[in-house]
Short mmCIF file of C-alpha atoms in Angstrom, two decimals:
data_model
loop_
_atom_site.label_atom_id
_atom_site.label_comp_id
_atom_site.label_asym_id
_atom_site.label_seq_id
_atom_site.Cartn_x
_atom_site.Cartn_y
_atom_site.Cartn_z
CA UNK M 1 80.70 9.12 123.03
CA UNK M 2 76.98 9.35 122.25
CA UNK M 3 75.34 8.47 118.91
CA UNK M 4 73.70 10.67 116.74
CA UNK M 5 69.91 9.83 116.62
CA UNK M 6 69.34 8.94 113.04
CA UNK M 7 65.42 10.37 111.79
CA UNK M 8 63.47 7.59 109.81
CA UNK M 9 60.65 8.70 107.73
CA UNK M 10 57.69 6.69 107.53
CA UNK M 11 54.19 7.14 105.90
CA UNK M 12 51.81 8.05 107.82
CA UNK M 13 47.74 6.61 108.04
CA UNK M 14 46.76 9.45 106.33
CA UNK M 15 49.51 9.61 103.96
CA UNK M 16 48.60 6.37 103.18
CA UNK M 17 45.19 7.07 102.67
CA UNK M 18 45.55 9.78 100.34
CA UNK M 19 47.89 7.73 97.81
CA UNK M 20 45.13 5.07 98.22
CA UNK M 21 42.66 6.98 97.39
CA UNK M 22 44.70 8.34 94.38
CA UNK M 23 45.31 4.86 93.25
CA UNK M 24 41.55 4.17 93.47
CA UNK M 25 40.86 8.03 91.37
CA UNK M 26 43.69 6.79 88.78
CA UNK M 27 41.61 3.50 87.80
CA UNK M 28 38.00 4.90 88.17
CA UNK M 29 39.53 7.26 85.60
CA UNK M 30 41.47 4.70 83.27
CA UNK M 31 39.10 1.44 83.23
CA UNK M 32 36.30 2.88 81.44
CA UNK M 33 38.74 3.87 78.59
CA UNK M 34 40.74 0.60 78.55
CA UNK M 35 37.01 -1.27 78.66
CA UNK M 36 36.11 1.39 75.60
CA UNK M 37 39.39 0.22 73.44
CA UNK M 38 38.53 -2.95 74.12
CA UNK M 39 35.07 -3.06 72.51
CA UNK M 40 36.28 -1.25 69.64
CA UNK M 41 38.63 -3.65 68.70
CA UNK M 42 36.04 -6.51 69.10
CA UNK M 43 33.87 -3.79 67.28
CA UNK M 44 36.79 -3.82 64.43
CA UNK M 45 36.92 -7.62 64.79
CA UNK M 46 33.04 -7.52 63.93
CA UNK M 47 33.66 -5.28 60.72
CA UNK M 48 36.41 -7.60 59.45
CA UNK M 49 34.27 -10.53 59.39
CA UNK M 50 31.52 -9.10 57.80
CA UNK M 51 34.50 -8.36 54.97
CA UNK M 52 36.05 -11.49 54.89
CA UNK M 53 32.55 -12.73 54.58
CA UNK M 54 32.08 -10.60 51.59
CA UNK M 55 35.47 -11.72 50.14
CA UNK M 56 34.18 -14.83 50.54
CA UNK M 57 31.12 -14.37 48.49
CA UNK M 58 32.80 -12.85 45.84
CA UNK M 59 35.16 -15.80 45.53
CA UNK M 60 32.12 -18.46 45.32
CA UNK M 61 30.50 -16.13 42.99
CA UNK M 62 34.08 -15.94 40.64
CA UNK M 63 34.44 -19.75 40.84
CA UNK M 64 30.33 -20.27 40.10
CA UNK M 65 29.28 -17.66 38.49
CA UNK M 66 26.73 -17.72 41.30
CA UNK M 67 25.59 -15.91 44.26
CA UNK M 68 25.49 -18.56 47.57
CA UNK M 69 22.08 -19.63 48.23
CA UNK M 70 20.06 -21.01 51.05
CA UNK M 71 18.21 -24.63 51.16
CA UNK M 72 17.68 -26.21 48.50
CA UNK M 73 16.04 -29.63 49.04
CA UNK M 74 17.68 -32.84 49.80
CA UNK M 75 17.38 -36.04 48.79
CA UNK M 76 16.35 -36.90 51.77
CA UNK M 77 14.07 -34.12 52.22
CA UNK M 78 11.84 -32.12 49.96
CA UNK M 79 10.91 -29.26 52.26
CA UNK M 80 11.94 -25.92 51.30
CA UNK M 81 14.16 -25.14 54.10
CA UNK M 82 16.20 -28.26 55.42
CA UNK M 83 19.35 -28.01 53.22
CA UNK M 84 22.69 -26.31 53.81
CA UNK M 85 22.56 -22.78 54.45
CA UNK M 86 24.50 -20.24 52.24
CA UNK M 87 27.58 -20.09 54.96
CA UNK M 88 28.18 -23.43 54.79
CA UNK M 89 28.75 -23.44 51.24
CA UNK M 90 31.05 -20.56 51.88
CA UNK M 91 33.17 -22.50 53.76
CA UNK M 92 35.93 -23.62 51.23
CA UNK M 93 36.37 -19.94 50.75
CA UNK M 94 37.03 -18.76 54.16
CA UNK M 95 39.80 -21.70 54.87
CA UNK M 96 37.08 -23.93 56.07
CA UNK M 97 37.38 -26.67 53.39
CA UNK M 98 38.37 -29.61 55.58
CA UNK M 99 34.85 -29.15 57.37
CA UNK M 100 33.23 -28.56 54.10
CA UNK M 101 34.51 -32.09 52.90
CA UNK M 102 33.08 -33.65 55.86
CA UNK M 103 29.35 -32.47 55.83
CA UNK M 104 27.41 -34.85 54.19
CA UNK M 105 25.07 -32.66 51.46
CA UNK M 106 21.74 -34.54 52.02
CA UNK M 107 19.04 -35.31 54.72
CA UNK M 108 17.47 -32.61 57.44
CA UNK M 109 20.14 -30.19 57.99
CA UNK M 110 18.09 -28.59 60.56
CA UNK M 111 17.35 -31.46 62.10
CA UNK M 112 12.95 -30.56 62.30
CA UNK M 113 11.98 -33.67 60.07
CA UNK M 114 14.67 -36.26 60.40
CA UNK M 115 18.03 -37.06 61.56
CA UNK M 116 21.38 -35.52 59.73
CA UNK M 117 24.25 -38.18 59.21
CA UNK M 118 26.43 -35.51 60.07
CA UNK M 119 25.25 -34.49 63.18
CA UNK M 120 28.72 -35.07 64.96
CA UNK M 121 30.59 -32.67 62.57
CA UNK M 122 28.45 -29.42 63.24
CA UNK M 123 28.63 -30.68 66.96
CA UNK M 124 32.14 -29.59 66.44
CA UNK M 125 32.66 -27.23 63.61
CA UNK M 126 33.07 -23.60 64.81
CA UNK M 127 33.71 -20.91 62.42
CA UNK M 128 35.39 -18.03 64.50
CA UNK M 129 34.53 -14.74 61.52
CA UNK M 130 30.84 -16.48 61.60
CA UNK M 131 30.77 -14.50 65.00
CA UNK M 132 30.92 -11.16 66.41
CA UNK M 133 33.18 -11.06 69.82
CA UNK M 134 30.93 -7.77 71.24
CA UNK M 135 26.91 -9.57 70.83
CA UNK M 136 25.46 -10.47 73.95
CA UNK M 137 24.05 -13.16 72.11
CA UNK M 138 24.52 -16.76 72.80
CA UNK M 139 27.38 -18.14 70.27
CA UNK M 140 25.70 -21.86 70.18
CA UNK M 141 22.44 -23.35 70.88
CA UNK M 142 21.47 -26.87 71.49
CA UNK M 143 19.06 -29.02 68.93
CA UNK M 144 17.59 -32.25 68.99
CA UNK M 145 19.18 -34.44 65.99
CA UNK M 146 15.45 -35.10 64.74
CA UNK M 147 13.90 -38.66 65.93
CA UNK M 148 17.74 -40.01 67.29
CA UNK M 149 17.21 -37.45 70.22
CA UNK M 150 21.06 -36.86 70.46
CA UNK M 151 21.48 -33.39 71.40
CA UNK M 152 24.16 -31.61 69.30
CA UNK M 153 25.74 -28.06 70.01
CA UNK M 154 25.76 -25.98 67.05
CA UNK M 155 27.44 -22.51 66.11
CA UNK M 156 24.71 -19.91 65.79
CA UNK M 157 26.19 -16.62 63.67
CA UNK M 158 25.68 -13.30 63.93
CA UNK M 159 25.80 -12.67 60.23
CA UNK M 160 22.63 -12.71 57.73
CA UNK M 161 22.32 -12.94 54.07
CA UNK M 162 19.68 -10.42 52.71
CA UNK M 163 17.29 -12.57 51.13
CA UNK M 164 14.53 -9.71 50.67
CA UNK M 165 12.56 -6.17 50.82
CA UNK M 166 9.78 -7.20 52.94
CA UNK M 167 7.85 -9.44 55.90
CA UNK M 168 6.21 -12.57 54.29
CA UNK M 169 2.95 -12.36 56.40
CA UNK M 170 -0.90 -11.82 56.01
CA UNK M 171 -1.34 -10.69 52.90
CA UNK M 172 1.87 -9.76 51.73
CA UNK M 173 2.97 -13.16 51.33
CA UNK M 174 0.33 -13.65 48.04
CA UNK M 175 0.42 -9.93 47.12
CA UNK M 176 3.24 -8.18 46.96
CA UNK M 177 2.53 -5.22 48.62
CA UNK M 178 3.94 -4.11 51.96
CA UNK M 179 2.11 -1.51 52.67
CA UNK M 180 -1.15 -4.28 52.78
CA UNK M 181 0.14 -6.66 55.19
CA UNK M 182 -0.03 -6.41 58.70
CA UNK M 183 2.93 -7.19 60.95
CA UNK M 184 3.16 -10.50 62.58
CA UNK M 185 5.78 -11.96 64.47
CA UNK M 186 5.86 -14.96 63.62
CA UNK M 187 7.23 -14.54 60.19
CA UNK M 188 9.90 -12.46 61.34
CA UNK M 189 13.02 -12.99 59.25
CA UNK M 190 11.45 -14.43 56.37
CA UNK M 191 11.24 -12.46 53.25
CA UNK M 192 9.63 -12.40 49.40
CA UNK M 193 13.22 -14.33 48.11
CA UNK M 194 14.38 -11.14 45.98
CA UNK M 195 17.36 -10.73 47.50
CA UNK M 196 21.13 -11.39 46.83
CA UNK M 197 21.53 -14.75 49.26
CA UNK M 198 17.44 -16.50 48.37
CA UNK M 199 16.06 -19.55 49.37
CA UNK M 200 15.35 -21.47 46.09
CA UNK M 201 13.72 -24.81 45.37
CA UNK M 202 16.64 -25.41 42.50
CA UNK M 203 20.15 -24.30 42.44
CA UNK M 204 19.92 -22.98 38.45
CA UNK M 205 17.69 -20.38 39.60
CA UNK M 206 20.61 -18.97 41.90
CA UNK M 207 21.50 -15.12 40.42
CA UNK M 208 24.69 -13.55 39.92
CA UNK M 209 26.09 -10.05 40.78
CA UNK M 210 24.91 -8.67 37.71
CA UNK M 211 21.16 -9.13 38.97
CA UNK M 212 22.37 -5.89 41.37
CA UNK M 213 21.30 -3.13 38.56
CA UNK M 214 21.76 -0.53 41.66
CA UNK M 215 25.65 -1.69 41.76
CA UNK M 216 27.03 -3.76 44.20
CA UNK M 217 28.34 -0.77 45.89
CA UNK M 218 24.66 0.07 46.54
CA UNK M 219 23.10 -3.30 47.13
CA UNK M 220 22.77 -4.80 50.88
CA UNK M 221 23.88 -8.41 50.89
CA UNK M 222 24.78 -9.17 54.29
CA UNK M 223 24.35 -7.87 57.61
CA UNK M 224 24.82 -8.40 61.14
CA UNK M 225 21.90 -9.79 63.65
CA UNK M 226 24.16 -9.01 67.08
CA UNK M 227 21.57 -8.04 69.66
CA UNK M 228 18.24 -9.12 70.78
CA UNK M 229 14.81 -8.88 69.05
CA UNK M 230 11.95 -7.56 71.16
CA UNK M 231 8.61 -8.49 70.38
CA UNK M 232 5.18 -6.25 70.68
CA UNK M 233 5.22 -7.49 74.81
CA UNK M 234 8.66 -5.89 75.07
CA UNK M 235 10.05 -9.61 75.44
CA UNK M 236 13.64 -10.52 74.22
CA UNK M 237 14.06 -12.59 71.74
CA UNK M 238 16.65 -14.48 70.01
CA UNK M 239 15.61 -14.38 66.30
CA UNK M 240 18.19 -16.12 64.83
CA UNK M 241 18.53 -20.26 64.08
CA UNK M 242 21.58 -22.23 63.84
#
């Protein structure tokens, strides 16, 4: 008794093709959308730190009566700039207090003039809210540690305390008034200190949150550097310093 043929179905090449080229239509149409909800929730990431930031300032400023400020010289050092900056005396408040403990509070933080004792722990502190996940900027640099020569990684943020209104540069610097001074590169970044986070040569001169008479509500006091700076030649820059 003959068998019945039995029919098999198969794809076929162009069958095949099509659901290929389906496949292909599919996650042209779905990457850019995943890749979109994926920068905004570094993008949300970004926002958080600048409020835990703020928190954090708030919570120095309860416990000092104090706003954070920026370099105040060391024993070590008398020039204007080469003590701790304003985030690192931030970091007891943002669950950073073992590497507070182990910074050592005198010679060339930066590093410019003279060694810092402490080199090794900024080689490997990293403070993850002191960086925005979505900048194309570099997240460390590397420095010299002054005359030893060791090199030393260090954490570069993308967040800025607003330390004034206008460019220190040609005559603005001695006068006062911005609408006088030319722009110049060079001093780009550096400001008249009448801001909420200023450099000061003594620590008692720090101000407080009642020095915002606007309101805090309406007073800048941090913001975030996350891109590139380009200069008069259309160069990119990297403006920021560890």
């Amino acid at each position: 008794m003959p068998r019945p043929s039995i029919q098999r179905s198969a794809f076929t090449l162009v069958e095949l093709l099509v659901v290929i080229a389906i496949i292909g239509v599919l996650i042209a149409l779905l990457l850019p959308a995943v890749q979109q909800a994926r920068e905004a929730a570094r993008r949300l990431q970004c926002t958080n730190n600048q409020k835990q930031i703020g928190l954090a300032v708030h919570n120095y400023h309860d416990t000092f009566l104090k706003l954070p400020i920026n370099g105040i010289p060391q024993s070590s050092s008398s020039s204007l700039y080469r003590g701790p900056s304003w985030l690192a005396r931030l970091l007891p408040f943002i669950e950073q207090g073992n590497g507070y403990d182990q910074l050592v509070y005198e010679g060339d933080f930066t590093m410019q003039d003279g060694s810092y004792p402490a080199a090794h722990i900024l080689n490997e502190l990293r403070v993850p809210i002191y960086n925005c996940p979505s900048s194309p900027l570099p997240q460390t640099e590397t420095q010299n540690n002054g005359p030893s020569g060791d090199e030393v990684e260090l954490q570069v943020t993308n967040y800025v305390g607003i330390t004034g209104s206008y460019w220190r540069g040609g005559t603005i610097g001695n006068t006062g008034d911005e609408s006088t001074a030319p722009y110049d590169e060079n001093y780009a970044g550096r400001t008249v200190y009448n801001g909420m986070i200023s450099t000061l040569t003594d620590q008692s001169d720090a101000i407080g949150l009642q020095a915002a008479i606007d309101g805090t509500s309406n007073t800048m006091m941090l913001s975030e550097q996350s891109d590139y700076f380009y200069d008069a030649s259309g160069n990119k820059v990297d403006r920021r310093s560890a």
